[in-house]
Amino acid sequence: MVPRHFYENRILKFPKPEMQRCPLEKLILQIKIWNLYEPDEILGRAIQPPDIRDIGIAIKNLQETGALTLGDDSNPTGLITALGRVFVNIPCDIKITRIFLFGKMFGCMSQAIMIGCIHA
C-alpha cells in the first residue's frame, strides 16, 4: 500500500522502546516510592535502558517541580515529597498535573483542564 522506497527508507524495522522515547518522570517517582534502589540502578538493568543523561534530566525536572528534594550524599536523587506522591497518583504528564493542581488552588479548574488538553 506504500511505495517501496518509502517502506525501505522511512519505516523502521524495530521502533525505539517506550523507555527510550517517553518521559521518565512518573517512572522515577514510582521507583522512589518503592524506596529499594536508586532510579538509575533500576533503569540501568532494563534490556534496552534509557540514556543516563535522560534519567538525570528527569530527576532534575522532578527536583525543580518540587516532586523530589535536592539530593545529598546519602540519597543522591533526593526524597519524594508529598507533591511527588500526588503526581504519581494522577494519570497525566507531570506538567499537566501541575497545571491541574494550580487550577484547583486558584479556583479556575475548567480553564486549567482546557489548557491541559491543549498542551497534551
mmCIF file with all atom_site columns, C-alpha atoms in Angstrom:
data_model
loop_
_atom_site.group_PDB
_atom_site.id
_atom_site.type_symbol
_atom_site.label_atom_id
_atom_site.label_alt_id
_atom_site.label_comp_id
_atom_site.label_asym_id
_atom_site.label_entity_id
_atom_site.label_seq_id
_atom_site.pdbx_PDB_ins_code
_atom_site.Cartn_x
_atom_site.Cartn_y
_atom_site.Cartn_z
_atom_site.occupancy
_atom_site.B_iso_or_equiv
_atom_site.pdbx_formal_charge
_atom_site.auth_seq_id
_atom_site.auth_comp_id
_atom_site.auth_asym_id
_atom_site.auth_atom_id
_atom_site.pdbx_PDB_model_num
ATOM 1   C CA . MET A 1 1   ? 0.000   0.000  0.000  1.00 0.00 ? 1   MET A CA 1
ATOM 2   C CA . VAL A 1 2   ? 3.068   2.287  0.179  1.00 0.00 ? 2   VAL A CA 1
ATOM 3   C CA . PRO A 1 3   ? 5.824   2.819  -2.361 1.00 0.00 ? 3   PRO A CA 1
ATOM 4   C CA . ARG A 1 4   ? 8.817   0.511  -1.954 1.00 0.00 ? 4   ARG A CA 1
ATOM 5   C CA . HIS A 1 5   ? 11.342  3.338  -1.411 1.00 0.00 ? 5   HIS A CA 1
ATOM 6   C CA . PHE A 1 6   ? 9.169   4.760  1.396  1.00 0.00 ? 6   PHE A CA 1
ATOM 7   C CA . TYR A 1 7   ? 8.956   1.360  3.064  1.00 0.00 ? 7   TYR A CA 1
ATOM 8   C CA . GLU A 1 8   ? 12.684  0.733  2.796  1.00 0.00 ? 8   GLU A CA 1
ATOM 9   C CA . ASN A 1 9   ? 13.870  4.215  3.792  1.00 0.00 ? 9   ASN A CA 1
ATOM 10  C CA . ARG A 1 10  ? 11.274  5.626  6.187  1.00 0.00 ? 10  ARG A CA 1
ATOM 11  C CA . ILE A 1 11  ? 9.763   2.794  8.206  1.00 0.00 ? 11  ILE A CA 1
ATOM 12  C CA . LEU A 1 12  ? 11.952  1.444  10.993 1.00 0.00 ? 12  LEU A CA 1
ATOM 13  C CA . LYS A 1 13  ? 12.181  -2.311 11.330 1.00 0.00 ? 13  LYS A CA 1
ATOM 14  C CA . PHE A 1 14  ? 12.198  -2.032 15.111 1.00 0.00 ? 14  PHE A CA 1
ATOM 15  C CA . PRO A 1 15  ? 10.815  1.103  16.762 1.00 0.00 ? 15  PRO A CA 1
ATOM 16  C CA . LYS A 1 16  ? 12.581  2.634  19.737 1.00 0.00 ? 16  LYS A CA 1
ATOM 17  C CA . PRO A 1 17  ? 11.487  1.123  23.072 1.00 0.00 ? 17  PRO A CA 1
ATOM 18  C CA . GLU A 1 18  ? 8.996   3.159  25.052 1.00 0.00 ? 18  GLU A CA 1
ATOM 19  C CA . MET A 1 19  ? 11.510  3.644  27.864 1.00 0.00 ? 19  MET A CA 1
ATOM 20  C CA . GLN A 1 20  ? 13.831  5.458  25.450 1.00 0.00 ? 20  GLN A CA 1
ATOM 21  C CA . ARG A 1 21  ? 11.226  7.760  23.893 1.00 0.00 ? 21  ARG A CA 1
ATOM 22  C CA . CYS A 1 22  ? 8.733   8.638  26.674 1.00 0.00 ? 22  CYS A CA 1
ATOM 23  C CA . PRO A 1 23  ? 9.149   10.918 29.700 1.00 0.00 ? 23  PRO A CA 1
ATOM 24  C CA . LEU A 1 24  ? 10.712  9.139  32.675 1.00 0.00 ? 24  LEU A CA 1
ATOM 25  C CA . GLU A 1 25  ? 9.380   11.350 35.474 1.00 0.00 ? 25  GLU A CA 1
ATOM 26  C CA . LYS A 1 26  ? 6.433   9.143  36.517 1.00 0.00 ? 26  LYS A CA 1
ATOM 27  C CA . LEU A 1 27  ? 8.574   6.022  36.410 1.00 0.00 ? 27  LEU A CA 1
ATOM 28  C CA . ILE A 1 28  ? 11.262  7.633  38.560 1.00 0.00 ? 28  ILE A CA 1
ATOM 29  C CA . LEU A 1 29  ? 8.675   8.754  41.110 1.00 0.00 ? 29  LEU A CA 1
ATOM 30  C CA . GLN A 1 30  ? 7.271   5.220  41.283 1.00 0.00 ? 30  GLN A CA 1
ATOM 31  C CA . ILE A 1 31  ? 10.779  3.855  41.860 1.00 0.00 ? 31  ILE A CA 1
ATOM 32  C CA . LYS A 1 32  ? 11.304  6.426  44.635 1.00 0.00 ? 32  LYS A CA 1
ATOM 33  C CA . ILE A 1 33  ? 8.062   5.282  46.312 1.00 0.00 ? 33  ILE A CA 1
ATOM 34  C CA . TRP A 1 34  ? 9.345   1.682  46.303 1.00 0.00 ? 34  TRP A CA 1
ATOM 35  C CA . ASN A 1 35  ? 12.491  3.008  48.037 1.00 0.00 ? 35  ASN A CA 1
ATOM 36  C CA . LEU A 1 36  ? 14.607  -0.060 47.205 1.00 0.00 ? 36  LEU A CA 1
ATOM 37  C CA . TYR A 1 37  ? 17.265  1.273  44.833 1.00 0.00 ? 37  TYR A CA 1
ATOM 38  C CA . GLU A 1 38  ? 18.166  4.487  43.094 1.00 0.00 ? 38  GLU A CA 1
ATOM 39  C CA . PRO A 1 39  ? 16.323  5.080  39.782 1.00 0.00 ? 39  PRO A CA 1
ATOM 40  C CA . ASP A 1 40  ? 19.470  4.889  37.663 1.00 0.00 ? 40  ASP A CA 1
ATOM 41  C CA . GLU A 1 41  ? 20.290  1.468  39.148 1.00 0.00 ? 41  GLU A CA 1
ATOM 42  C CA . ILE A 1 42  ? 16.877  0.007  38.328 1.00 0.00 ? 42  ILE A CA 1
ATOM 43  C CA . LEU A 1 43  ? 16.525  1.640  34.915 1.00 0.00 ? 43  LEU A CA 1
ATOM 44  C CA . GLY A 1 44  ? 20.080  0.619  34.040 1.00 0.00 ? 44  GLY A CA 1
ATOM 45  C CA . ARG A 1 45  ? 19.087  -3.042 34.422 1.00 0.00 ? 45  ARG A CA 1
ATOM 46  C CA . ALA A 1 46  ? 16.490  -2.837 31.646 1.00 0.00 ? 46  ALA A CA 1
ATOM 47  C CA . ILE A 1 47  ? 17.088  -4.770 28.441 1.00 0.00 ? 47  ILE A CA 1
ATOM 48  C CA . GLN A 1 48  ? 17.260  -1.511 26.496 1.00 0.00 ? 48  GLN A CA 1
ATOM 49  C CA . PRO A 1 49  ? 17.822  1.136  29.185 1.00 0.00 ? 49  PRO A CA 1
ATOM 50  C CA . PRO A 1 50  ? 17.230  4.836  28.671 1.00 0.00 ? 50  PRO A CA 1
ATOM 51  C CA . ASP A 1 51  ? 20.202  7.137  28.268 1.00 0.00 ? 51  ASP A CA 1
ATOM 52  C CA . ILE A 1 52  ? 21.754  8.080  31.625 1.00 0.00 ? 52  ILE A CA 1
ATOM 53  C CA . ARG A 1 53  ? 21.548  11.736 30.554 1.00 0.00 ? 53  ARG A CA 1
ATOM 54  C CA . ASP A 1 54  ? 17.758  11.414 30.140 1.00 0.00 ? 54  ASP A CA 1
ATOM 55  C CA . ILE A 1 55  ? 17.482  9.964  33.651 1.00 0.00 ? 55  ILE A CA 1
ATOM 56  C CA . GLY A 1 56  ? 19.476  12.892 35.034 1.00 0.00 ? 56  GLY A CA 1
ATOM 57  C CA . ILE A 1 57  ? 17.311  15.412 33.193 1.00 0.00 ? 57  ILE A CA 1
ATOM 58  C CA . ALA A 1 58  ? 14.124  13.762 34.510 1.00 0.00 ? 58  ALA A CA 1
ATOM 59  C CA . ILE A 1 59  ? 15.442  13.826 38.089 1.00 0.00 ? 59  ILE A CA 1
ATOM 60  C CA . LYS A 1 60  ? 16.403  17.488 37.721 1.00 0.00 ? 60  LYS A CA 1
ATOM 61  C CA . ASN A 1 61  ? 12.901  18.285 36.387 1.00 0.00 ? 61  ASN A CA 1
ATOM 62  C CA . LEU A 1 62  ? 11.335  16.493 39.357 1.00 0.00 ? 62  LEU A CA 1
ATOM 63  C CA . GLN A 1 63  ? 13.519  18.433 41.780 1.00 0.00 ? 63  GLN A CA 1
ATOM 64  C CA . GLU A 1 64  ? 12.625  21.732 40.097 1.00 0.00 ? 64  GLU A CA 1
ATOM 65  C CA . THR A 1 65  ? 8.891   20.984 40.243 1.00 0.00 ? 65  THR A CA 1
ATOM 66  C CA . GLY A 1 66  ? 9.084   20.041 43.920 1.00 0.00 ? 66  GLY A CA 1
ATOM 67  C CA . ALA A 1 67  ? 8.344   16.337 43.491 1.00 0.00 ? 67  ALA A CA 1
ATOM 68  C CA . LEU A 1 68  ? 11.792  15.384 44.820 1.00 0.00 ? 68  LEU A CA 1
ATOM 69  C CA . THR A 1 69  ? 14.005  17.094 47.363 1.00 0.00 ? 69  THR A CA 1
ATOM 70  C CA . LEU A 1 70  ? 17.540  18.049 46.409 1.00 0.00 ? 70  LEU A CA 1
ATOM 71  C CA . GLY A 1 71  ? 19.980  15.195 46.709 1.00 0.00 ? 71  GLY A CA 1
ATOM 72  C CA . ASP A 1 72  ? 22.741  14.766 49.276 1.00 0.00 ? 72  ASP A CA 1
ATOM 73  C CA . ASP A 1 73  ? 25.488  12.219 49.973 1.00 0.00 ? 73  ASP A CA 1
ATOM 74  C CA . SER A 1 74  ? 23.164  9.605  51.468 1.00 0.00 ? 74  SER A CA 1
ATOM 75  C CA . ASN A 1 75  ? 20.449  9.992  48.829 1.00 0.00 ? 75  ASN A CA 1
ATOM 76  C CA . PRO A 1 76  ? 21.828  11.493 45.583 1.00 0.00 ? 76  PRO A CA 1
ATOM 77  C CA . THR A 1 77  ? 18.484  11.836 43.795 1.00 0.00 ? 77  THR A CA 1
ATOM 78  C CA . GLY A 1 78  ? 16.619  13.213 46.814 1.00 0.00 ? 78  GLY A CA 1
ATOM 79  C CA . LEU A 1 79  ? 13.499  12.037 48.605 1.00 0.00 ? 79  LEU A CA 1
ATOM 80  C CA . ILE A 1 80  ? 9.965   12.005 47.248 1.00 0.00 ? 80  ILE A CA 1
ATOM 81  C CA . THR A 1 81  ? 7.774   14.799 48.604 1.00 0.00 ? 81  THR A CA 1
ATOM 82  C CA . ALA A 1 82  ? 4.036   14.889 49.260 1.00 0.00 ? 82  ALA A CA 1
ATOM 83  C CA . LEU A 1 83  ? 3.639   16.684 45.932 1.00 0.00 ? 83  LEU A CA 1
ATOM 84  C CA . GLY A 1 84  ? 5.556   13.873 44.240 1.00 0.00 ? 84  GLY A CA 1
ATOM 85  C CA . ARG A 1 85  ? 3.129   11.333 45.715 1.00 0.00 ? 85  ARG A CA 1
ATOM 86  C CA . VAL A 1 86  ? 0.238   13.325 44.257 1.00 0.00 ? 86  VAL A CA 1
ATOM 87  C CA . PHE A 1 87  ? 1.961   13.406 40.858 1.00 0.00 ? 87  PHE A CA 1
ATOM 88  C CA . VAL A 1 88  ? 2.277   9.606  40.845 1.00 0.00 ? 88  VAL A CA 1
ATOM 89  C CA . ASN A 1 89  ? -1.428  9.073  41.506 1.00 0.00 ? 89  ASN A CA 1
ATOM 90  C CA . ILE A 1 90  ? -2.758  11.338 38.754 1.00 0.00 ? 90  ILE A CA 1
ATOM 91  C CA . PRO A 1 91  ? -2.543  9.614  35.345 1.00 0.00 ? 91  PRO A CA 1
ATOM 92  C CA . CYS A 1 92  ? -1.191  12.595 33.383 1.00 0.00 ? 92  CYS A CA 1
ATOM 93  C CA . ASP A 1 93  ? 2.157   14.051 32.498 1.00 0.00 ? 93  ASP A CA 1
ATOM 94  C CA . ILE A 1 94  ? 3.856   15.896 35.374 1.00 0.00 ? 94  ILE A CA 1
ATOM 95  C CA . LYS A 1 95  ? 3.464   19.302 33.694 1.00 0.00 ? 95  LYS A CA 1
ATOM 96  C CA . ILE A 1 96  ? -0.244  18.783 33.041 1.00 0.00 ? 96  ILE A CA 1
ATOM 97  C CA . THR A 1 97  ? -0.794  17.507 36.571 1.00 0.00 ? 97  THR A CA 1
ATOM 98  C CA . ARG A 1 98  ? 0.869   20.640 37.900 1.00 0.00 ? 98  ARG A CA 1
ATOM 99  C CA . ILE A 1 99  ? -1.442  22.808 35.790 1.00 0.00 ? 99  ILE A CA 1
ATOM 100 C CA . PHE A 1 100 ? -4.435  20.938 37.246 1.00 0.00 ? 100 PHE A CA 1
ATOM 101 C CA . LEU A 1 101 ? -3.195  21.454 40.821 1.00 0.00 ? 101 LEU A CA 1
ATOM 102 C CA . PHE A 1 102 ? -2.708  25.186 40.257 1.00 0.00 ? 102 PHE A CA 1
ATOM 103 C CA . GLY A 1 103 ? -6.160  25.362 38.677 1.00 0.00 ? 103 GLY A CA 1
ATOM 104 C CA . LYS A 1 104 ? -7.658  23.758 41.781 1.00 0.00 ? 104 LYS A CA 1
ATOM 105 C CA . MET A 1 105 ? -5.727  26.082 44.109 1.00 0.00 ? 105 MET A CA 1
ATOM 106 C CA . PHE A 1 106 ? -6.745  29.255 42.290 1.00 0.00 ? 106 PHE A CA 1
ATOM 107 C CA . GLY A 1 107 ? -10.355 28.234 41.581 1.00 0.00 ? 107 GLY A CA 1
ATOM 108 C CA . CYS A 1 108 ? -10.063 28.057 37.807 1.00 0.00 ? 108 CYS A CA 1
ATOM 109 C CA . MET A 1 109 ? -10.202 24.316 37.253 1.00 0.00 ? 109 MET A CA 1
ATOM 110 C CA . SER A 1 110 ? -12.160 24.417 33.982 1.00 0.00 ? 110 SER A CA 1
ATOM 111 C CA . GLN A 1 111 ? -9.591  26.743 32.405 1.00 0.00 ? 111 GLN A CA 1
ATOM 112 C CA . ALA A 1 112 ? -6.757  24.556 33.731 1.00 0.00 ? 112 ALA A CA 1
ATOM 113 C CA . ILE A 1 113 ? -8.362  21.484 32.183 1.00 0.00 ? 113 ILE A CA 1
ATOM 114 C CA . MET A 1 114 ? -8.667  23.282 28.841 1.00 0.00 ? 114 MET A CA 1
ATOM 115 C CA . ILE A 1 115 ? -5.005  24.331 28.986 1.00 0.00 ? 115 ILE A CA 1
ATOM 116 C CA . GLY A 1 116 ? -4.007  20.790 29.937 1.00 0.00 ? 116 GLY A CA 1
ATOM 117 C CA . CYS A 1 117 ? -5.955  19.367 26.992 1.00 0.00 ? 117 CYS A CA 1
ATOM 118 C CA . ILE A 1 118 ? -4.364  21.827 24.599 1.00 0.00 ? 118 ILE A CA 1
ATOM 119 C CA . HIS A 1 119 ? -0.904  21.016 25.943 1.00 0.00 ? 119 HIS A CA 1
ATOM 120 C CA . ALA A 1 120 ? -1.402  17.258 25.577 1.00 0.00 ? 120 ALA A CA 1
#
